[in-house]
Tab-separated table of C-alpha atoms in Angstrom:
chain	number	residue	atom	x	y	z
A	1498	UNK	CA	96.213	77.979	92.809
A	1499	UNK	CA	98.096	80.649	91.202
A	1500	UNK	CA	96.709	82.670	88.148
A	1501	UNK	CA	96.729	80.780	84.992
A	1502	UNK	CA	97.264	81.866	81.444
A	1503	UNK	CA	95.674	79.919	79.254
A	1504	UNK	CA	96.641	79.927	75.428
A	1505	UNK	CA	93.829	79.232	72.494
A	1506	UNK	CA	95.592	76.871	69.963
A	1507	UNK	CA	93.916	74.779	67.637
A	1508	UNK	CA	96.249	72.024	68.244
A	1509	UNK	CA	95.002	71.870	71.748
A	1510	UNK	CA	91.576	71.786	71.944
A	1511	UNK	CA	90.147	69.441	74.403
A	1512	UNK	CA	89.558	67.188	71.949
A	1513	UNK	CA	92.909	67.105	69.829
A	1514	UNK	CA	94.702	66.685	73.115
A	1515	UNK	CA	96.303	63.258	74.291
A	1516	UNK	CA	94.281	63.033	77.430
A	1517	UNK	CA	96.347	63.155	81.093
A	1518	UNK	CA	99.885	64.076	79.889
A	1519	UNK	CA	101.619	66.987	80.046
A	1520	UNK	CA	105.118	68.720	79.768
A	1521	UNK	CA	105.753	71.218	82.349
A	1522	UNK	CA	108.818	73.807	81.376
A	1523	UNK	CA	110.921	75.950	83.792
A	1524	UNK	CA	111.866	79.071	81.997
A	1525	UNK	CA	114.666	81.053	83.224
A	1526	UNK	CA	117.752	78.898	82.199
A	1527	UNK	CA	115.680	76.624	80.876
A	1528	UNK	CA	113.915	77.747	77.982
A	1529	UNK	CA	115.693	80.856	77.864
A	1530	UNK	CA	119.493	81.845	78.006
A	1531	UNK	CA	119.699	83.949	81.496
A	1532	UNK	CA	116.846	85.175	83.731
A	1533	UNK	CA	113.199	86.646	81.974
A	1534	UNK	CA	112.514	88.811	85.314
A	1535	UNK	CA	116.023	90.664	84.513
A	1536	UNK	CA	114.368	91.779	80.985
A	1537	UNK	CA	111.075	93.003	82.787
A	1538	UNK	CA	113.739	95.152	84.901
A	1539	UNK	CA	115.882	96.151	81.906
A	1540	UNK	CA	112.537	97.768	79.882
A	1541	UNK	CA	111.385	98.941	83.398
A	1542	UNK	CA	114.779	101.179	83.402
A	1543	UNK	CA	114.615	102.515	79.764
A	1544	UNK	CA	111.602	103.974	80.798
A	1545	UNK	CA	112.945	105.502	83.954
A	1546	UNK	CA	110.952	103.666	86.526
A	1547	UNK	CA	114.065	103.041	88.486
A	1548	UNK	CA	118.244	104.053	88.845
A	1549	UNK	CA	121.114	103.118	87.009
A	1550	UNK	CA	122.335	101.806	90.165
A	1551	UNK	CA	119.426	99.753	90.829
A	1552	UNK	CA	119.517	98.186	86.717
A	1553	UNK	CA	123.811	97.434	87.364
A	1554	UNK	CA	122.306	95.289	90.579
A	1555	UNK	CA	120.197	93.183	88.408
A	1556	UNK	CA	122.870	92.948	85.192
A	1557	UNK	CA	125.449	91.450	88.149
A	1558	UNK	CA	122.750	88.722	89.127
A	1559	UNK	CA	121.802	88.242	85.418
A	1560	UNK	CA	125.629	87.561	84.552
A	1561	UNK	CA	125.577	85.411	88.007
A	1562	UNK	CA	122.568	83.551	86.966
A	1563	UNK	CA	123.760	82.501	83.719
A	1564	UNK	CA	127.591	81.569	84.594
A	1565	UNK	CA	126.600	79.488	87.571
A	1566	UNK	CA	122.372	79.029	87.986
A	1567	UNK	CA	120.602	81.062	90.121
A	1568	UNK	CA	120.404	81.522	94.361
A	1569	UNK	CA	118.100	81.499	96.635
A	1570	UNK	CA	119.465	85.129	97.990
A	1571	UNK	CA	119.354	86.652	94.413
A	1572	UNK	CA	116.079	85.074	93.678
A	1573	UNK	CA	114.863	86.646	96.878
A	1574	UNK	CA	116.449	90.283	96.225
A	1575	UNK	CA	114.805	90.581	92.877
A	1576	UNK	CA	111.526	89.419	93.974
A	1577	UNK	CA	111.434	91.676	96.617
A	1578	UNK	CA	112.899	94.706	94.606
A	1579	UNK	CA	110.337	93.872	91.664
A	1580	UNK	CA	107.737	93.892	94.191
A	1581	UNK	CA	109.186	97.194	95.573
A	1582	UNK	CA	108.970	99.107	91.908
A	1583	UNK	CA	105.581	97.525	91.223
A	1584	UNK	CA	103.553	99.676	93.762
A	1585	UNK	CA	101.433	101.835	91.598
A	1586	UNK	CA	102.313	100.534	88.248
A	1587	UNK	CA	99.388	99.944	85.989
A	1588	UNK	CA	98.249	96.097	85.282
A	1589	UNK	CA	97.656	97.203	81.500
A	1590	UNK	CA	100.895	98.695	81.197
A	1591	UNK	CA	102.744	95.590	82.541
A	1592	UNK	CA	100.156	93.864	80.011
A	1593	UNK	CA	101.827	95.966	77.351
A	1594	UNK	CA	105.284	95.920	78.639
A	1595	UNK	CA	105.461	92.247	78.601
A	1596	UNK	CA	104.878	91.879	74.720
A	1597	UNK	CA	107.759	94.333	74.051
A	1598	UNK	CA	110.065	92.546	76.403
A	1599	UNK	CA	109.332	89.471	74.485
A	1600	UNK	CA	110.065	90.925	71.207
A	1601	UNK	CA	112.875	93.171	71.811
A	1602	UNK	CA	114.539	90.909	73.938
A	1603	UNK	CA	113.508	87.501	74.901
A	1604	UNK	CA	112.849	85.837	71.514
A	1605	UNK	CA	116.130	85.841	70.585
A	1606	UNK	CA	117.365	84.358	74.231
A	1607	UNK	CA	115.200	80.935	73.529
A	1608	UNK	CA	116.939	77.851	73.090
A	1609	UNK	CA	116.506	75.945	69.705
A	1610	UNK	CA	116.509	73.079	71.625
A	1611	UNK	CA	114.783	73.689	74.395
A	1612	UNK	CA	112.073	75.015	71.798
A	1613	UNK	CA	112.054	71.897	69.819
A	1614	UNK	CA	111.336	70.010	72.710
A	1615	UNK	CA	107.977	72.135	73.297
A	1616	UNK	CA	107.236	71.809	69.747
A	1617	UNK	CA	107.939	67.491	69.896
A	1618	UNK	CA	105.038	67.572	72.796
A	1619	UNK	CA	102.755	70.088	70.867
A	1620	UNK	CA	103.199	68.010	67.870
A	1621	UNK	CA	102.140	64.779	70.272
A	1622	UNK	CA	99.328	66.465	71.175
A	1623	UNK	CA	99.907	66.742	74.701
A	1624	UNK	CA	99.724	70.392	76.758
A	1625	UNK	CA	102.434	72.285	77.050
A	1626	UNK	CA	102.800	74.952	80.149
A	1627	UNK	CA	105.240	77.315	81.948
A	1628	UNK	CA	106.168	76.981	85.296
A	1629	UNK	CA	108.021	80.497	86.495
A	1630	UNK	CA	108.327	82.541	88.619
A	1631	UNK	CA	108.201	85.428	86.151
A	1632	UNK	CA	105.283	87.912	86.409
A	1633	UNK	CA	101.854	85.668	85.029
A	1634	UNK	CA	101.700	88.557	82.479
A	1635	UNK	CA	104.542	87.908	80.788
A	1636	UNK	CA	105.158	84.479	81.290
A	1637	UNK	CA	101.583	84.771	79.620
A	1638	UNK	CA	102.957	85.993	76.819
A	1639	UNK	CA	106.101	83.968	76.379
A	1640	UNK	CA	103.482	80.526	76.463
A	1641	UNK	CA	101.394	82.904	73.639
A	1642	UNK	CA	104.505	83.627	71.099
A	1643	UNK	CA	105.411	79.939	71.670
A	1644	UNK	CA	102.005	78.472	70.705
A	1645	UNK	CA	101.914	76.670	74.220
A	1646	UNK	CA	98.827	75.695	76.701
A	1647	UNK	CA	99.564	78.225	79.017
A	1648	UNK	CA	101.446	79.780	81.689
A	1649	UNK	CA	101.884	79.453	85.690
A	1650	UNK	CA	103.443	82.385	87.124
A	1651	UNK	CA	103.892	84.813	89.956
A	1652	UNK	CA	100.691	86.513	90.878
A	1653	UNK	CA	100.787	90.612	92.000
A	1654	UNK	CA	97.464	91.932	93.380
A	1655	UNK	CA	96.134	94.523	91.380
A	1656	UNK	CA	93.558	96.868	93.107
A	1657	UNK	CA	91.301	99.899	91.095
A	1658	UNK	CA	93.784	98.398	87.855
A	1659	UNK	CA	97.413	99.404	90.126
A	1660	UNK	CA	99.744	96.893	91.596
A	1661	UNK	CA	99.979	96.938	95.632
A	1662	UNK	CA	103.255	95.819	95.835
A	1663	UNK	CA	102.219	92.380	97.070
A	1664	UNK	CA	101.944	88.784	95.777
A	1665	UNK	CA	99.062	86.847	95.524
A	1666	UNK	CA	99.518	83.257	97.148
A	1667	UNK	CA	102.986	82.273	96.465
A	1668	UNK	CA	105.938	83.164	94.995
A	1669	UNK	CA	106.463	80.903	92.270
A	1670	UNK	CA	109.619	78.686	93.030
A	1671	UNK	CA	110.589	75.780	94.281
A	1672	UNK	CA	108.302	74.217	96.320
A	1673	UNK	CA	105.467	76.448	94.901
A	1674	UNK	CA	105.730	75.250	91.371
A	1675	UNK	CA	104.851	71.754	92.210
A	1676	UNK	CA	102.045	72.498	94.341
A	1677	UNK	CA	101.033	74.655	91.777
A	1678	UNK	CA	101.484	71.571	89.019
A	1679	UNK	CA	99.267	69.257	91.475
A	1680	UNK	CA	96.544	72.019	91.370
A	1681	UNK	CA	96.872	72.437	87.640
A	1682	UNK	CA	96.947	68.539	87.147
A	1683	UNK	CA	93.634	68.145	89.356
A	1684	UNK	CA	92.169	71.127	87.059
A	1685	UNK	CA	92.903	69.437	83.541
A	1686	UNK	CA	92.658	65.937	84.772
A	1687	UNK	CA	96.087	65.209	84.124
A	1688	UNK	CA	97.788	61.709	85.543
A	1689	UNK	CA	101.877	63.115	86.549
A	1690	UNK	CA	103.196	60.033	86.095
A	1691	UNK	CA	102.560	60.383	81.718
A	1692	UNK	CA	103.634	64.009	82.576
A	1693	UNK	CA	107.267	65.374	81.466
A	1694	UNK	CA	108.868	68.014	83.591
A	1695	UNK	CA	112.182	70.267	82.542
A	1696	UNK	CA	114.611	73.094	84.535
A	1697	UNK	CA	118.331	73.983	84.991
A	1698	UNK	CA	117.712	74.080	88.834
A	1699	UNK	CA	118.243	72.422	92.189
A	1700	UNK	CA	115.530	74.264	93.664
A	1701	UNK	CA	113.054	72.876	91.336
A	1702	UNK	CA	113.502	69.015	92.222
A	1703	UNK	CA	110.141	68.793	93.541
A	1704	UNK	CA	108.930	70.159	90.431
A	1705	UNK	CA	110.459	67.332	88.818
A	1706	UNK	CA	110.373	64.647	91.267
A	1707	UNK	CA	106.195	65.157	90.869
A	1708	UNK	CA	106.387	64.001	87.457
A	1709	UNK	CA	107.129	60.358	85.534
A	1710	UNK	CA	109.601	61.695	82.909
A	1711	UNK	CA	112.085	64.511	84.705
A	1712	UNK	CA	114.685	65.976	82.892
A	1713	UNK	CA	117.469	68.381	83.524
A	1714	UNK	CA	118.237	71.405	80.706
A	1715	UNK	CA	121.139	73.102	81.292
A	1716	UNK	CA	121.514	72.155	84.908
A	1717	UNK	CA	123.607	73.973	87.866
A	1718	UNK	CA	126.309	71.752	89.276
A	1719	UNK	CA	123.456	70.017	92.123
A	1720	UNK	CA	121.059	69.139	89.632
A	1721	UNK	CA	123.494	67.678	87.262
A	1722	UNK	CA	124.691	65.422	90.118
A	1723	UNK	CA	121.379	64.365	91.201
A	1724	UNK	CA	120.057	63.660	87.667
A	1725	UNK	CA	122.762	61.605	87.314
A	1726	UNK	CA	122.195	59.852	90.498
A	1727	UNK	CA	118.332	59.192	90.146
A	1728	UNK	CA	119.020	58.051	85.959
A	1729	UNK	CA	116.839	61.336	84.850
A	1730	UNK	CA	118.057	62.326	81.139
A	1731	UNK	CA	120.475	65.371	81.075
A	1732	UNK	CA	119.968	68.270	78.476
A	1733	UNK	CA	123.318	70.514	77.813
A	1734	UNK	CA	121.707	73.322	74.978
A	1735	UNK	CA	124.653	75.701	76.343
A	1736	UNK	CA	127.288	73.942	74.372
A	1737	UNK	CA	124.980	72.144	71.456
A	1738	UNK	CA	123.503	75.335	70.154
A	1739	UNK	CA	124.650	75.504	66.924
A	1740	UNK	CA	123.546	71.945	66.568
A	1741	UNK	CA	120.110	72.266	67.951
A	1742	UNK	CA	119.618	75.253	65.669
A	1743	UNK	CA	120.494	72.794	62.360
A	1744	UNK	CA	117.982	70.753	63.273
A	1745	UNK	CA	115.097	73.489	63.851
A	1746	UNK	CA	116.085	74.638	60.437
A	1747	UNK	CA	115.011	71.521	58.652
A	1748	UNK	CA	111.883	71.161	58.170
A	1749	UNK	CA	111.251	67.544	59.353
A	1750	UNK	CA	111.463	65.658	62.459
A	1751	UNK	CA	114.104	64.073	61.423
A	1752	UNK	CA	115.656	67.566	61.526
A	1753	UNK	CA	114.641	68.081	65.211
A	1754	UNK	CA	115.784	64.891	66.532
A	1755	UNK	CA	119.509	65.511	65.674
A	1756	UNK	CA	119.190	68.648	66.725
A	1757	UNK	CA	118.242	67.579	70.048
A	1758	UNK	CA	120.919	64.572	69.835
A	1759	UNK	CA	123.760	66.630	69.563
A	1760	UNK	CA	122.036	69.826	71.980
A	1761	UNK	CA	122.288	67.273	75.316
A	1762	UNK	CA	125.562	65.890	77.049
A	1763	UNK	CA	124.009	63.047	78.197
A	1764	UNK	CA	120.596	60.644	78.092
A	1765	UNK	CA	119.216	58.273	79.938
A	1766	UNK	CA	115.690	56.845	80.485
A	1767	UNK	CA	112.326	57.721	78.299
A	1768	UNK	CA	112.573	61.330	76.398
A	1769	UNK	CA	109.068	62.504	75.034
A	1770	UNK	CA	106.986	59.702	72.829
A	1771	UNK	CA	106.196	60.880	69.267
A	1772	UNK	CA	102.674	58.766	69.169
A	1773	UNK	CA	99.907	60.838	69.263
């Protein structure tokens, strides 16, 4: 299975834990606002490790990704670009790199909402993980500044400390991140069907399909229209913002709940139990 990254939080120690269930979050689009991989390239440029021309390529796909979801040839081209720029490049820098991307750039892009969400199932006692294919490193440290279980993510291989420019196992997406959830689930004795599973995309619906509660955040056009068709609960955070930000800013559940109510355009079907 792909490299974990496993978070130490007091709140979910094997024995504080609600045991078998789960809530498995998509980042880009999902958690975030726009793509985390586009931030890796943006600091990746300010320190000259690639052109201007190269950085404009991945500001078009960012602007792409968040006005209409992402594609399967965009996702490809940065992979294969990222992978390109990565040959030689120090694990420990990328280590590094990844808590200044969060800080300077990707805290700010999380949605209340989305956030609140994490925070209902943490508060349940259940695990919480990322499912991305963003670097491990700094999907690593995304799950770490959240207080989550831990991370999935794209694996490089590393070799005397440098990156070789390839992946180990899988890119993470689509199909990927659902094995990758069956491997986890096996690993932590989890039972899917008590499991809750969130993204914006079409390409993750076997992600969510693998899962008893599936719900759409921010979805592209496809997975708003199969959601819909298959009664999963629809999440809108991209218009309910303000909303979902009022109700992380009171200090209560209470507080959270309406922020949530008026963050998603539609619901249907079992959200996330507050039982522990």
């Amino acid at each position: 299975m792909p490299d974990v990254a496993r978070v130490s939080h007091p709140l979910l120690q094997p024995s504080a834990t609600v045991a078998g269930e789960a809530a498995f979050f998509d980042v880009d689009n999902t958690l975030m606002r726009g793509a985390s991989l586009f931030h890796v390239g943006r600091k990746m440029y300010q320190r000259k490790a690639f052109t201007l021309r190269f950085a404009a390529g991945l500001a078009w796909k960012q602007l792409r990704f968040i006005m209409r979801g992402e594609t399967m040839t965009d996702v490809n081209s940065v992979r294969d670009a990222a992978l390109a720029f990565a040959i030689g490049l120090a694990h420990e820098d990328i280590l590094a790199l990844g808590e200044e991307v969060y800080d300077e750039m990707i805290a700010s892009k999380i949605w209340p909402g989305a956030r609140a969400l994490a925070e209902q199932h943490l508060a349940s006692h259940r695990q919480v993980w990322l499912v991305t294919g963003t670097p491990v490193e700094v999907a690593g440290v995304i799950a770490s500044r959240l207080g989550l279980t831990g991370a999935l993510g794209t694996v490089g291989e590393v070799a005397d400390g440098l990156y070789t420019g390839r992946l180990v196992g899988e890119f993470l997406h689509g199909p990927a991140k659902a094995a990758a959830v069956l491997d986890l689930a096996q690993r932590e004795n989890l039972d899917l069907s008590r499991c809750w599973g969130y993204s914006d995309s079409y390409n993750d619906i076997p992600l969510l399909s693998a899962v008893g509660h599936p719900v759409a955040i921010n979805p592209d056009s496809r997975l708003r229209r199969h959601a819909r068709a298959n009664h999963w609960p629809v999440y809108d955070f991209r218009s309910g913002r303000r909303a979902a930000t009022l109700g992380l800013r009171t200090a209560t559940v209470l507080g959270s709940v309406y922020g949530l109510w008026r963050g998603y355009s539609r619901f249907r079907g079992p959200g996330p139990r507050t039982d522990a």
